[in-house]
Coordinates of C-alpha atoms in Angstrom, one line a residue:
M23 CA -59.3 -20.2 -43.7
P24 CA -58.2 -21.3 -40.2
G25 CA -56.1 -18.2 -39.5
I26 CA -53.3 -17.9 -42.1
T27 CA -50.9 -15.1 -43.0
P28 CA -50.4 -14.6 -46.7
Q29 CA -47.0 -13.2 -47.6
K30 CA -47.4 -11.6 -51.1
Q31 CA -49.9 -10.5 -53.6
D32 CA -51.3 -13.3 -55.7
D33 CA -50.8 -16.0 -53.0
Y34 CA -53.2 -18.9 -53.4
F35 CA -54.1 -20.9 -50.3
C36 CA -56.4 -23.9 -50.0
T37 CA -58.0 -25.6 -47.0
V38 CA -60.3 -28.7 -46.9
K39 CA -63.3 -29.8 -44.9
E40 CA -64.6 -33.4 -44.9
V41 CA -68.4 -33.7 -45.0
K42 CA -69.4 -36.0 -42.1
E43 CA -73.0 -36.5 -43.2
D44 CA -74.1 -39.0 -45.8
Y45 CA -76.1 -36.3 -47.6
L46 CA -76.2 -32.6 -47.3
Y47 CA -78.0 -30.2 -49.7
I48 CA -76.5 -26.8 -49.9
R49 CA -79.1 -24.1 -50.5
K50 CA -77.3 -20.8 -49.8
Y51 CA -73.8 -19.3 -49.8
K52 CA -72.3 -16.3 -48.0
P53 CA -68.9 -14.7 -48.7
I54 CA -66.8 -14.0 -45.7
T55 CA -63.8 -11.7 -46.2
E56 CA -62.6 -8.2 -45.5
P57 CA -62.6 -5.5 -48.2
K58 CA -59.6 -5.7 -50.6
T59 CA -58.3 -8.9 -49.0
A60 CA -59.4 -11.6 -51.5
H61 CA -59.2 -11.3 -55.3
H62 CA -61.4 -14.3 -55.6
M63 CA -62.6 -17.3 -53.6
L64 CA -63.8 -20.7 -54.9
L65 CA -65.5 -23.7 -53.3
F66 CA -64.6 -27.0 -54.9
G67 CA -66.1 -30.4 -54.4
C68 CA -63.7 -33.5 -54.4
S69 CA -63.8 -37.2 -53.8
D70 CA -60.0 -37.3 -53.5
P71 CA -58.5 -33.8 -52.7
V72 CA -54.8 -33.1 -53.0
K73 CA -54.7 -32.9 -49.2
K74 CA -57.3 -34.1 -46.8
T75 CA -56.3 -31.9 -43.9
G76 CA -54.7 -28.6 -43.2
V77 CA -53.8 -25.6 -45.4
W78 CA -51.6 -25.6 -48.5
K79 CA -50.4 -23.3 -51.2
C80 CA -52.4 -24.3 -54.2
G81 CA -50.7 -22.2 -56.9
E82 CA -52.1 -20.3 -59.8
M83 CA -54.5 -22.6 -61.6
V84 CA -53.2 -25.8 -60.0
P85 CA -55.7 -28.7 -59.5
V86 CA -57.0 -29.1 -56.0
C87 CA -58.5 -32.6 -56.5
N88 CA -56.8 -35.7 -57.7
D89 CA -60.0 -36.8 -59.4
R90 CA -62.7 -34.8 -61.1
T91 CA -63.2 -31.3 -59.6
S92 CA -66.6 -29.8 -59.1
I93 CA -67.2 -26.1 -58.6
L94 CA -69.7 -25.4 -55.9
Y95 CA -69.5 -21.6 -55.8
A96 CA -67.3 -18.7 -57.0
W97 CA -66.9 -15.2 -55.7
A98 CA -64.7 -12.3 -57.0
H99 CA -63.3 -9.2 -55.3
N100 CA -66.0 -6.8 -56.6
A101 CA -69.0 -9.0 -56.0
G102 CA -70.1 -7.6 -52.6
Y103 CA -70.8 -9.5 -49.5
K104 CA -74.5 -10.5 -49.7
S105 CA -75.6 -14.0 -49.7
Y106 CA -76.7 -16.1 -52.7
E107 CA -79.7 -18.4 -52.3
L108 CA -80.7 -21.0 -54.9
P109 CA -84.3 -21.2 -56.1
K110 CA -86.7 -23.4 -54.1
D111 CA -86.2 -27.2 -54.3
I112 CA -82.7 -26.9 -55.9
A113 CA -79.4 -27.6 -54.1
F114 CA -75.9 -28.7 -54.5
T115 CA -75.6 -32.3 -53.2
V116 CA -72.6 -33.3 -51.1
G117 CA -71.8 -35.9 -48.5
K118 CA -70.1 -39.2 -47.7
A119 CA -72.6 -41.1 -49.9
T120 CA -71.9 -38.9 -52.9
R121 CA -69.0 -38.1 -55.1
V122 CA -68.3 -34.8 -53.3
R123 CA -67.0 -36.0 -49.9
Y124 CA -64.7 -33.1 -49.3
I125 CA -65.1 -29.3 -49.8
V126 CA -62.0 -27.3 -50.7
T127 CA -61.9 -23.6 -50.1
Q128 CA -59.5 -21.6 -52.3
V129 CA -58.6 -18.0 -51.7
H130 CA -56.6 -15.9 -54.1
Y131 CA -55.2 -12.9 -52.1
A132 CA -55.1 -9.4 -53.6
K133 CA -53.7 -7.1 -50.9
V134 CA -51.4 -8.4 -48.2
D135 CA -50.2 -5.2 -46.5
K136 CA -52.5 -5.7 -43.6
F137 CA -50.9 -9.0 -42.8
K138 CA -47.3 -7.8 -42.4
G139 CA -47.6 -7.7 -38.6
G140 CA -48.6 -11.4 -38.5
K141 CA -52.4 -10.7 -38.6
K142 CA -54.4 -13.8 -39.4
D143 CA -57.0 -14.2 -42.1
Y144 CA -60.2 -16.2 -41.8
S145 CA -61.7 -15.5 -45.3
G146 CA -63.9 -18.1 -46.8
I147 CA -67.4 -18.9 -48.0
G148 CA -70.1 -20.0 -45.6
Y149 CA -72.7 -22.4 -46.8
Y150 CA -76.2 -23.2 -45.5
A151 CA -77.3 -26.8 -45.9
T152 CA -80.2 -29.0 -45.1
S153 CA -80.5 -32.7 -44.6
I154 CA -83.9 -32.7 -46.4
P155 CA -83.5 -34.1 -50.0
Q156 CA -84.2 -31.5 -52.7
R157 CA -86.1 -32.2 -56.0
Y158 CA -83.4 -30.9 -58.3
R159 CA -79.6 -31.1 -58.2
A160 CA -77.5 -28.0 -58.9
D161 CA -74.1 -28.0 -60.7
I162 CA -71.9 -25.5 -62.4
Y163 CA -70.6 -25.8 -65.9
L164 CA -67.4 -23.8 -66.6
T165 CA -66.2 -22.8 -70.0
G166 CA -63.5 -20.6 -71.5
P167 CA -60.9 -20.4 -74.2
M168 CA -57.8 -22.7 -74.2
N169 CA -55.2 -19.9 -74.5
I170 CA -55.4 -16.2 -74.2
Y171 CA -53.0 -13.9 -76.1
I172 CA -53.7 -10.2 -75.9
P173 CA -51.3 -7.9 -77.8
P174 CA -50.4 -4.5 -76.2
N175 CA -52.1 -1.2 -77.1
T176 CA -55.1 -2.9 -78.8
K177 CA -58.7 -1.6 -78.4
R178 CA -60.3 -5.0 -78.9
T179 CA -59.0 -8.6 -78.8
N180 CA -61.4 -11.5 -78.8
T181 CA -61.0 -15.1 -77.6
D182 CA -63.6 -17.7 -78.4
V183 CA -64.5 -21.1 -77.3
L184 CA -66.9 -23.8 -78.6
C185 CA -67.9 -26.9 -76.6
R186 CA -70.4 -29.7 -77.5
M187 CA -72.6 -31.0 -74.7
N188 CA -72.4 -34.7 -75.4
E189 CA -72.7 -35.9 -71.8
V190 CA -76.1 -34.4 -71.0
T191 CA -78.6 -37.1 -70.1
Y192 CA -81.4 -35.0 -68.7
P193 CA -81.9 -31.4 -69.9
L194 CA -79.9 -28.8 -67.9
H195 CA -81.8 -25.7 -66.9
P196 CA -79.5 -22.7 -66.2
I197 CA -80.7 -20.7 -63.2
S198 CA -77.9 -18.1 -63.0
V199 CA -74.6 -17.2 -64.7
R200 CA -71.4 -15.5 -63.7
V201 CA -68.6 -14.1 -65.9
H202 CA -65.0 -13.6 -64.8
A203 CA -62.0 -11.8 -66.3
H204 CA -59.3 -9.5 -64.9
A205 CA -58.4 -5.9 -65.5
L206 CA -58.5 -6.0 -69.3
G207 CA -61.8 -7.9 -69.6
R208 CA -64.7 -6.0 -71.2
D209 CA -67.8 -7.8 -72.4
I210 CA -68.2 -11.6 -72.0
S211 CA -71.0 -13.5 -73.9
A212 CA -72.2 -17.0 -74.2
Y213 CA -74.7 -18.7 -76.4
R214 CA -76.5 -22.0 -76.8
I215 CA -76.4 -23.3 -80.4
R216 CA -79.1 -25.8 -81.4
D217 CA -80.0 -26.7 -84.9
G218 CA -78.1 -23.6 -86.1
E219 CA -80.1 -21.3 -83.9
W220 CA -78.2 -19.1 -81.4
T221 CA -79.8 -18.3 -78.1
K222 CA -78.1 -15.9 -75.7
I223 CA -77.2 -17.2 -72.3
V224 CA -75.4 -14.1 -71.1
K225 CA -73.7 -10.9 -72.3
R226 CA -72.2 -8.9 -69.5
S227 CA -69.4 -6.5 -68.8
A228 CA -66.6 -8.2 -66.9
Q229 CA -66.0 -4.9 -64.9
K230 CA -69.4 -5.1 -63.2
P231 CA -69.8 -7.1 -60.0
Q232 CA -68.9 -10.7 -60.8
V233 CA -71.7 -12.4 -59.0
F234 CA -74.2 -15.0 -60.2
Y235 CA -77.0 -13.1 -61.8
P236 CA -80.3 -14.9 -62.5
M237 CA -81.0 -15.8 -66.1
E238 CA -82.9 -13.2 -68.1
K239 CA -84.7 -15.9 -70.1
T240 CA -85.4 -19.5 -69.2
I241 CA -83.7 -21.9 -71.6
D242 CA -82.5 -25.5 -71.4
I243 CA -79.4 -27.2 -72.6
Q244 CA -79.8 -30.7 -74.2
R245 CA -77.5 -33.4 -75.4
G246 CA -75.9 -32.4 -78.7
D247 CA -76.2 -28.6 -78.1
Y248 CA -73.1 -26.4 -78.4
I249 CA -72.0 -23.7 -76.0
A250 CA -70.1 -20.8 -77.7
A251 CA -68.5 -18.1 -75.6
R252 CA -66.5 -15.0 -76.3
C253 CA -64.3 -12.7 -74.1
S254 CA -63.2 -9.3 -75.3
Y255 CA -60.3 -7.3 -73.9
D256 CA -59.1 -3.7 -74.1
S257 CA -55.3 -3.4 -73.7
T258 CA -54.9 0.2 -74.9
K259 CA -53.3 1.1 -71.5
R260 CA -50.9 -1.8 -71.4
N261 CA -47.5 -1.9 -73.1
K262 CA -46.8 -5.6 -73.0
V263 CA -48.4 -8.8 -74.1
T264 CA -50.8 -10.3 -71.7
T265 CA -51.5 -14.1 -71.6
S266 CA -53.7 -16.4 -69.5
G267 CA -52.8 -17.0 -65.9
G268 CA -53.9 -16.8 -62.3
G269 CA -52.2 -13.6 -61.3
M270 CA -53.9 -10.2 -61.2
N271 CA -51.8 -8.9 -64.1
D272 CA -52.6 -12.0 -66.2
E273 CA -56.0 -12.6 -67.8
M274 CA -58.8 -15.1 -67.6
C275 CA -62.0 -15.7 -69.5
N276 CA -64.6 -17.8 -67.6
V277 CA -68.3 -18.3 -67.9
Y278 CA -69.8 -20.1 -64.9
I279 CA -73.3 -21.6 -65.8
M280 CA -75.1 -22.7 -62.6
Y281 CA -77.8 -25.1 -63.6
A282 CA -80.5 -27.4 -62.2
V283 CA -81.1 -30.9 -63.4
D284 CA -83.4 -33.7 -62.4
S285 CA -81.9 -35.4 -59.3
R286 CA -82.2 -38.8 -61.1
S287 CA -79.7 -37.7 -63.8
S288 CA -76.1 -38.9 -63.7
E289 CA -73.3 -36.4 -63.3
M290 CA -71.3 -35.3 -66.3
T291 CA -67.8 -36.6 -66.0
N292 CA -66.5 -33.3 -67.4
S293 CA -67.9 -30.2 -65.7
A294 CA -65.6 -27.8 -67.6
C295 CA -64.5 -27.2 -71.2
F296 CA -61.5 -25.1 -72.2
R297 CA -60.6 -25.1 -75.9
S298 CA -60.5 -22.9 -79.0
S299 CA -63.3 -22.1 -81.4
P300 CA -63.5 -23.0 -85.1
K301 CA -63.1 -20.1 -87.5
E302 CA -66.7 -20.2 -88.7
V303 CA -67.9 -19.7 -85.1
T304 CA -65.5 -16.8 -84.6
D305 CA -66.8 -15.3 -87.8
Y306 CA -70.4 -15.6 -86.7
M307 CA -69.7 -14.1 -83.3
N308 CA -68.0 -11.2 -85.1
R309 CA -71.2 -10.6 -87.0
L310 CA -73.2 -10.8 -83.8
D311 CA -71.0 -8.1 -82.3
R312 CA -71.6 -5.9 -85.3
E313 CA -75.3 -6.5 -85.7
L314 CA -76.6 -6.7 -82.2
E315 CA -76.9 -4.0 -79.7
R316 CA -74.6 -4.2 -76.7
D317 CA -77.3 -5.7 -74.5
Y318 CA -75.6 -6.1 -71.2
D319 CA -77.7 -7.2 -68.4
D320 CA -79.0 -4.5 -66.0
E321 CA -76.0 -3.0 -64.3
R322 CA -77.6 -3.2 -60.9
E323 CA -76.2 -4.0 -57.5
F324 CA -76.6 -7.6 -56.5
M325 CA -79.2 -8.1 -53.7
D326 CA -80.3 -11.0 -51.6
T327 CA -82.7 -13.2 -53.6
D328 CA -85.5 -12.8 -51.1
Q329 CA -85.4 -9.1 -51.6
T330 CA -85.2 -8.7 -55.4
A331 CA -88.0 -8.8 -57.9
E332 CA -85.5 -9.6 -60.6
Y333 CA -84.8 -12.9 -59.0
K334 CA -88.5 -13.6 -58.6
R335 CA -89.1 -12.9 -62.3
S336 CA -86.2 -15.1 -63.5
A337 CA -87.0 -17.9 -61.0
I338 CA -90.2 -18.8 -62.9
S339 CA -88.8 -22.0 -64.0
R340 CA -90.2 -25.4 -65.1
L341 CA -88.3 -26.7 -62.1
L342 CA -90.1 -24.7 -59.5
P343 CA -93.3 -26.3 -58.0
L344 CA -96.8 -25.1 -58.9
M345 CA -98.7 -24.2 -55.7
E346 CA -102.4 -23.6 -55.3
D347 CA -103.5 -20.0 -55.1
Q348 CA -106.1 -20.7 -52.4
T349 CA -107.5 -17.1 -52.4
W350 CA -108.5 -17.4 -56.0
S351 CA -109.7 -21.0 -55.8
N352 CA -111.8 -20.2 -52.7
A353 CA -113.4 -17.3 -54.4
V354 CA -114.6 -19.5 -57.3
K355 CA -115.9 -22.2 -54.9
K356 CA -118.4 -19.6 -53.6
L357 CA -119.9 -19.1 -57.1
K358 CA -123.3 -20.8 -57.8
I359 CA -122.2 -22.9 -60.8
G360 CA -122.4 -26.5 -61.9
Q361 CA -119.8 -29.0 -63.1
V362 CA -116.9 -27.0 -64.6
S363 CA -116.1 -28.7 -67.8
S364 CA -113.6 -26.3 -69.3
V365 CA -111.3 -23.4 -68.7
D366 CA -109.2 -21.0 -70.8
V367 CA -107.2 -17.8 -70.5
D368 CA -107.3 -14.9 -73.0
R369 CA -104.3 -12.9 -74.0
N370 CA -105.0 -10.3 -71.3
N371 CA -104.9 -13.1 -68.7
Y372 CA -108.6 -13.1 -67.9
V373 CA -110.0 -16.5 -67.1
Y374 CA -113.1 -18.1 -68.7
I375 CA -114.9 -21.2 -67.3
F376 CA -117.6 -23.2 -69.0
H377 CA -120.0 -25.0 -66.6
R378 CA -123.1 -27.2 -66.8
G379 CA -125.5 -25.6 -64.3
K380 CA -127.8 -28.3 -63.0
H381 CA -127.2 -30.6 -65.9
T382 CA -125.0 -33.6 -65.5
W383 CA -123.7 -36.4 -67.7
G384 CA -124.7 -39.9 -66.5
P385 CA -125.2 -43.4 -67.9
S386 CA -128.7 -42.6 -69.3
T387 CA -127.9 -39.1 -70.7
F388 CA -127.6 -40.5 -74.3
D389 CA -129.3 -43.4 -76.1
E390 CA -127.6 -46.1 -78.0
Q391 CA -127.3 -43.8 -81.1
N392 CA -125.6 -41.1 -79.0
I393 CA -128.7 -38.9 -79.1
Y394 CA -129.3 -36.7 -76.1
R395 CA -132.4 -37.9 -74.2
D396 CA -133.5 -34.6 -72.6
A397 CA -133.6 -31.9 -75.3
R398 CA -136.4 -29.9 -73.7
D399 CA -134.8 -27.2 -71.7
P400 CA -131.3 -25.6 -72.1
I401 CA -129.4 -24.5 -69.0
S402 CA -131.2 -21.4 -67.8
E403 CA -128.3 -19.6 -66.2
P404 CA -125.2 -18.2 -67.9
T405 CA -122.8 -21.0 -68.6
I406 CA -119.7 -18.9 -69.5
L407 CA -118.1 -16.8 -66.8
K408 CA -115.2 -14.4 -67.3
L409 CA -113.2 -14.1 -64.1
H410 CA -110.5 -11.7 -62.8
P411 CA -107.1 -13.5 -62.8
K412 CA -106.1 -12.1 -59.4
T413 CA -109.3 -12.2 -57.4
G414 CA -111.6 -14.7 -59.1
K415 CA -114.3 -12.0 -59.3
V416 CA -116.9 -12.4 -62.1
M417 CA -116.3 -9.7 -64.7
A418 CA -118.9 -10.9 -67.3
T419 CA -121.3 -13.8 -68.0
F420 CA -122.6 -15.3 -71.3
G421 CA -124.5 -18.3 -72.6
A422 CA -127.8 -18.4 -70.7
K423 CA -130.4 -20.7 -72.3
M424 CA -128.0 -21.7 -75.1
F425 CA -126.4 -24.9 -74.1
Y426 CA -127.4 -28.4 -72.8
L427 CA -124.1 -30.2 -71.9
P428 CA -121.1 -27.9 -72.1
H429 CA -117.7 -29.6 -72.8
G430 CA -114.8 -27.5 -74.3
L431 CA -114.1 -23.8 -74.3
T432 CA -111.3 -21.9 -76.1
V433 CA -110.6 -18.2 -76.3
D434 CA -108.7 -17.2 -79.5
H435 CA -106.2 -14.4 -80.1
D436 CA -109.0 -12.1 -81.1
F437 CA -111.1 -12.8 -77.9
N438 CA -113.6 -14.9 -79.8
I439 CA -115.0 -17.8 -77.6
W440 CA -115.3 -21.2 -79.1
V441 CA -117.3 -23.9 -77.3
T442 CA -118.4 -27.5 -77.9
D443 CA -121.6 -29.0 -76.6
V444 CA -121.7 -32.8 -76.6
A445 CA -125.5 -32.8 -76.3
L446 CA -126.0 -30.5 -79.3
H447 CA -123.1 -32.2 -81.2
Q448 CA -122.1 -28.7 -82.2
V449 CA -119.2 -26.3 -82.3
I450 CA -120.2 -22.7 -81.7
K451 CA -118.2 -19.5 -82.1
L452 CA -119.1 -16.4 -80.0
D453 CA -117.7 -13.0 -80.0
K454 CA -116.3 -11.4 -76.8
N455 CA -119.8 -10.3 -75.8
G456 CA -121.4 -13.7 -76.3
K457 CA -123.0 -13.1 -79.7
V458 CA -123.1 -16.2 -81.9
L459 CA -120.9 -15.8 -85.0
M460 CA -120.8 -19.4 -86.3
K461 CA -122.4 -22.8 -85.7
L462 CA -121.0 -26.1 -87.1
G463 CA -122.7 -29.5 -86.8
Q464 CA -126.4 -30.3 -86.8
K465 CA -128.3 -29.6 -83.6
F466 CA -128.9 -32.8 -81.6
S467 CA -127.9 -34.9 -84.6
P468 CA -124.7 -37.0 -84.3
G469 CA -123.0 -38.1 -87.4
K470 CA -119.7 -39.2 -89.1
D471 CA -119.5 -37.0 -92.2
V472 CA -117.8 -33.6 -92.4
H473 CA -121.1 -31.8 -91.7
H474 CA -121.8 -33.6 -88.5
F475 CA -120.0 -34.2 -85.2
C476 CA -120.6 -36.8 -82.5
K477 CA -119.9 -35.3 -79.1
P478 CA -117.1 -33.0 -80.1
T479 CA -114.7 -32.2 -77.3
M480 CA -112.4 -29.2 -78.0
V481 CA -111.4 -26.4 -80.4
A482 CA -107.9 -25.0 -81.0
V483 CA -107.4 -21.9 -83.2
D484 CA -104.2 -21.2 -85.2
E485 CA -103.6 -17.5 -84.5
K486 CA -101.5 -17.1 -87.7
T487 CA -104.0 -18.4 -90.3
K488 CA -107.2 -18.2 -88.2
N489 CA -107.9 -21.8 -89.2
F490 CA -109.1 -24.0 -86.4
F491 CA -109.1 -27.7 -85.3
V492 CA -111.9 -29.7 -83.7
S493 CA -111.4 -32.9 -81.8
D494 CA -114.5 -34.9 -82.6
G495 CA -113.9 -37.1 -79.7
Y496 CA -116.2 -39.6 -78.2
C497 CA -117.7 -41.4 -81.2
N498 CA -115.6 -40.6 -84.2
G499 CA -112.0 -40.5 -82.9
R500 CA -110.8 -37.9 -85.4
V501 CA -109.5 -34.4 -85.6
L502 CA -110.8 -32.0 -88.3
Q503 CA -109.2 -28.8 -89.6
F504 CA -111.4 -26.0 -90.8
S505 CA -110.8 -22.7 -92.6
S506 CA -111.5 -19.5 -90.7
G507 CA -114.9 -19.4 -92.6
G508 CA -115.9 -22.9 -91.4
N509 CA -115.0 -25.0 -94.4
V510 CA -113.4 -28.4 -93.9
I511 CA -109.7 -28.5 -95.0
S512 CA -108.7 -31.9 -93.8
H513 CA -109.4 -34.6 -91.2
I514 CA -107.3 -37.3 -89.7
G515 CA -108.0 -40.2 -87.4
A516 CA -109.8 -43.5 -86.8
Q517 CA -111.2 -45.0 -83.6
G518 CA -108.9 -47.5 -82.0
F519 CA -108.3 -48.4 -78.3
G520 CA -105.0 -49.7 -76.9
T521 CA -101.6 -48.4 -75.9
H522 CA -100.0 -49.8 -79.1
Q523 CA -102.2 -48.1 -81.6
P524 CA -100.3 -46.6 -84.6
L525 CA -100.0 -42.9 -85.0
G526 CA -103.2 -41.2 -86.2
V527 CA -105.5 -43.6 -84.4
F528 CA -107.4 -42.0 -81.5
A529 CA -109.5 -43.3 -78.5
V530 CA -111.3 -40.1 -77.4
P531 CA -109.2 -37.2 -78.6
H532 CA -110.2 -35.0 -75.7
G533 CA -108.0 -31.9 -75.6
L534 CA -106.1 -29.8 -78.0
A535 CA -103.3 -27.2 -77.7
I536 CA -101.2 -25.3 -80.3
D537 CA -97.6 -24.2 -80.3
P538 CA -97.9 -21.2 -82.7
Q539 CA -94.2 -20.8 -83.2
K540 CA -93.2 -24.4 -84.0
R541 CA -96.6 -24.9 -85.7
L542 CA -97.5 -28.0 -83.7
L543 CA -100.9 -29.3 -82.5
Y544 CA -100.8 -31.4 -79.4
I545 CA -103.7 -33.9 -79.1
A546 CA -104.7 -35.5 -75.8
D547 CA -105.4 -39.1 -77.0
R548 CA -107.2 -39.9 -73.7
E549 CA -108.0 -43.6 -73.7
N550 CA -104.7 -44.5 -75.4
Y551 CA -102.7 -42.9 -72.6
R552 CA -100.7 -40.6 -74.9
V553 CA -100.3 -37.2 -76.6
Q554 CA -100.0 -37.2 -80.4
V555 CA -98.2 -34.3 -82.0
M556 CA -99.4 -33.1 -85.4
S557 CA -97.9 -30.6 -87.9
V558 CA -100.3 -27.7 -88.1
D559 CA -99.3 -26.9 -91.7
E560 CA -98.9 -30.4 -93.0
G561 CA -101.8 -32.0 -91.2
R562 CA -99.9 -35.2 -90.4
I563 CA -98.9 -36.8 -87.1
L564 CA -95.2 -36.5 -86.4
K565 CA -94.7 -38.3 -83.1
Q566 CA -96.3 -39.3 -79.8
F567 CA -95.6 -39.0 -76.1
P568 CA -96.7 -42.2 -74.3
L569 CA -97.8 -41.4 -70.8
G570 CA -97.5 -44.9 -69.3
S571 CA -94.6 -43.8 -67.1
V572 CA -96.9 -41.4 -65.2
A573 CA -100.0 -43.7 -65.6
I574 CA -102.3 -41.0 -66.8
K575 CA -105.1 -40.5 -69.4
P576 CA -104.7 -37.0 -70.7
Y577 CA -108.1 -35.3 -70.3
G578 CA -107.0 -31.6 -70.6
I579 CA -103.9 -30.2 -72.2
D580 CA -102.4 -26.8 -72.8
F581 CA -99.2 -25.4 -74.2
S582 CA -97.0 -22.7 -72.6
P583 CA -94.1 -21.0 -74.5
L584 CA -92.3 -20.5 -71.3
H585 CA -89.1 -22.4 -70.5
G586 CA -88.6 -23.4 -74.2
G587 CA -92.1 -25.0 -74.4
I588 CA -93.9 -27.1 -71.9
L589 CA -97.3 -28.9 -71.7
Y590 CA -99.6 -29.0 -68.7
I591 CA -101.8 -32.1 -68.5
V592 CA -104.6 -33.1 -66.1
S593 CA -106.2 -36.6 -65.9
Y594 CA -108.6 -38.7 -64.1
D595 CA -107.8 -42.2 -62.8
E596 CA -111.1 -44.1 -62.7
S597 CA -109.7 -47.1 -60.8
G598 CA -108.0 -45.1 -58.2
K599 CA -105.3 -47.7 -58.2
D600 CA -102.4 -45.6 -59.5
Y601 CA -103.2 -42.5 -57.5
P602 CA -105.3 -43.4 -54.4
N603 CA -104.9 -39.9 -53.0
G604 CA -106.0 -38.2 -56.2
I605 CA -104.1 -37.9 -59.5
P606 CA -101.9 -34.8 -59.8
G607 CA -101.4 -32.5 -62.7
V608 CA -98.3 -33.2 -64.8
T609 CA -95.9 -30.9 -66.6
L610 CA -94.1 -32.3 -69.7
D611 CA -91.3 -31.0 -71.9
A612 CA -93.1 -30.1 -75.1
S613 CA -90.1 -31.2 -77.2
T614 CA -89.4 -34.6 -75.7
G615 CA -92.5 -35.5 -73.7
E616 CA -90.3 -35.9 -70.6
P617 CA -92.3 -35.5 -67.3
L618 CA -90.9 -32.6 -65.5
Q619 CA -93.1 -32.2 -62.4
T620 CA -96.4 -33.0 -60.8
W621 CA -98.6 -30.7 -58.8
K622 CA -102.0 -30.6 -57.0
P623 CA -103.9 -28.5 -54.4
K624 CA -102.3 -28.0 -51.0
H625 CA -105.0 -29.8 -48.9
K626 CA -107.1 -31.7 -51.3
A627 CA -106.6 -33.9 -54.4
L628 CA -107.6 -33.4 -58.0
Y629 CA -110.2 -36.2 -58.3
R630 CA -111.8 -35.5 -61.7
P631 CA -110.0 -32.6 -63.4
H632 CA -111.3 -32.2 -66.9
D633 CA -109.4 -29.3 -68.5
V634 CA -106.3 -27.2 -67.9
A635 CA -105.3 -23.8 -69.2
C636 CA -102.3 -21.5 -68.7
A637 CA -101.7 -17.8 -69.2
K638 CA -99.6 -17.1 -72.3
S639 CA -98.2 -13.7 -71.5
S640 CA -94.7 -13.2 -70.2
N641 CA -95.9 -11.4 -67.1
D642 CA -98.2 -14.2 -65.9
S643 CA -97.5 -17.9 -65.7
S644 CA -100.6 -19.0 -63.8
V645 CA -102.2 -22.4 -64.5
Y646 CA -106.0 -23.1 -64.1
V647 CA -107.8 -26.4 -63.8
A648 CA -111.5 -27.2 -64.3
E649 CA -112.8 -30.0 -62.1
I650 CA -115.9 -31.7 -63.3
S651 CA -116.6 -33.7 -60.1
S652 CA -117.8 -30.6 -58.3
T653 CA -118.3 -26.9 -58.9
K654 CA -114.6 -26.2 -58.7
A655 CA -111.9 -24.4 -60.6
W656 CA -108.3 -24.2 -59.3
K657 CA -105.5 -21.7 -59.8
F658 CA -101.8 -22.7 -59.4
M659 CA -98.8 -20.4 -59.4
Y660 CA -95.1 -21.0 -59.3
N661 CA -93.9 -20.9 -55.8
L662 CA -91.2 -18.1 -55.8

């Protein structure tokens, strides 16, 4: 505010600022006001504001834009004065070349006694912006009930709203959420509804600081989802009816969902939804209130994001970049190992790598019948190393004089180690100490029946049934399912090369990963540039994710349950044409196959990554890559 004198409680004033730059990217906000002066302050974005200069009274809930209004930030009287910073690579985009060419500041005044002598007020919201484009665009979606009617002397009155998200083009990723009500407001909750399943977005007391709190759990919002919200009020100390309005003695019910979205996505034409809720939704929310505990978020004081571990936990988002952990990667580079063919992580987050010692795979390694030419001596040194996830220190070693040409490694839920050896044409199961528990396939004998493999590539174990899958990759182009005892249950596939092959045809199925909750097996169909998705229980291919848009052959693949389910993929571009500086790793949405991000080491490229694995526990979201071109394994972490 450029120095104004409000006259009475509940005065609303607005002022406007034109953005002179073509593009600005707002990364941080800072409230500026004296205690007990402002009831709330809002920043709006407009293409055509009601006024383009000066200050005006903007009433109680009166529009400030002649066109669509965007909310850039919201602050309320009990929210404190510390700044709010968005996660890395996310920003609100404004400027002359955008739809938001003007920024309107609205202040709702609470106490005006101090202004009786003509004292001026300069309240507002400072914003910190950069001219550097950001990877993801931030927006705010606002929802609340159409009308509020609260009878007097009533312990609990609920108002509900239901909105369908029909304008979503790219998935929205909530990063923080804020609730708002006045004196009667108690708990406010919001849920995403998808295919009948309710997922909590927020449940918080309206009497706690009304700041943007980071999401407790990472979710997304997709086209066709519903957002349901409820506000509850307590009017036991009020003797009159209370209705909706902008005054301090009126009531409101707002849920502000701040989200990030791919910068390529179009903006939604409606960034707010105010309507009533169908009776069946209200009935369901009544049951939720009765059956669930009152799980408000932590009632903590809001702190700057660079000082709070809470924000760092919640900021682990599919949208944040993966950065190399150079300390870990450098520690592994010092190990005396050969080509690293595979990597996996156990449920305690320890890392296992499978390497080839002095053995390599070249043009003359196999004869025309796929028989290994040099079966005299196995690799003398231990080929399986268990590494500490923080330091890269070797904790245990296995597999000396057992393998000839290591390929895939998987650690199951019970810490058993499953490996494939393409020279042996075998799948071998070891216990956690390296003792052999099972061997499948005939040693040095390739074949096509259910008792033989031909250069098998990877194993995936279903932790629910203990059944396991084997990708019999290079020669047979098939995937076999075995019982926990090693008996064949089913097999699917046929060899076929080309990007237009039908489902169930493979050209080197090279990597496997399981989503244990949705019961899906992801198959890296390497030479067909796609991922095929199979039902674990039905044994049939359901769909595919073509990867032509990112021009990669999926060598390694792993599934993470974080962020609603994502896939990490690494590849190798033999021609070097598409990625002359080295091909990056790619993160996909596990539901849609949509590419979400790429990543690679800080100073070097991934030239021949062969496998990828991620930690599965909630307290570690690290990603590891095995690179077969050299004796390397890489660790990546979300940059918080």
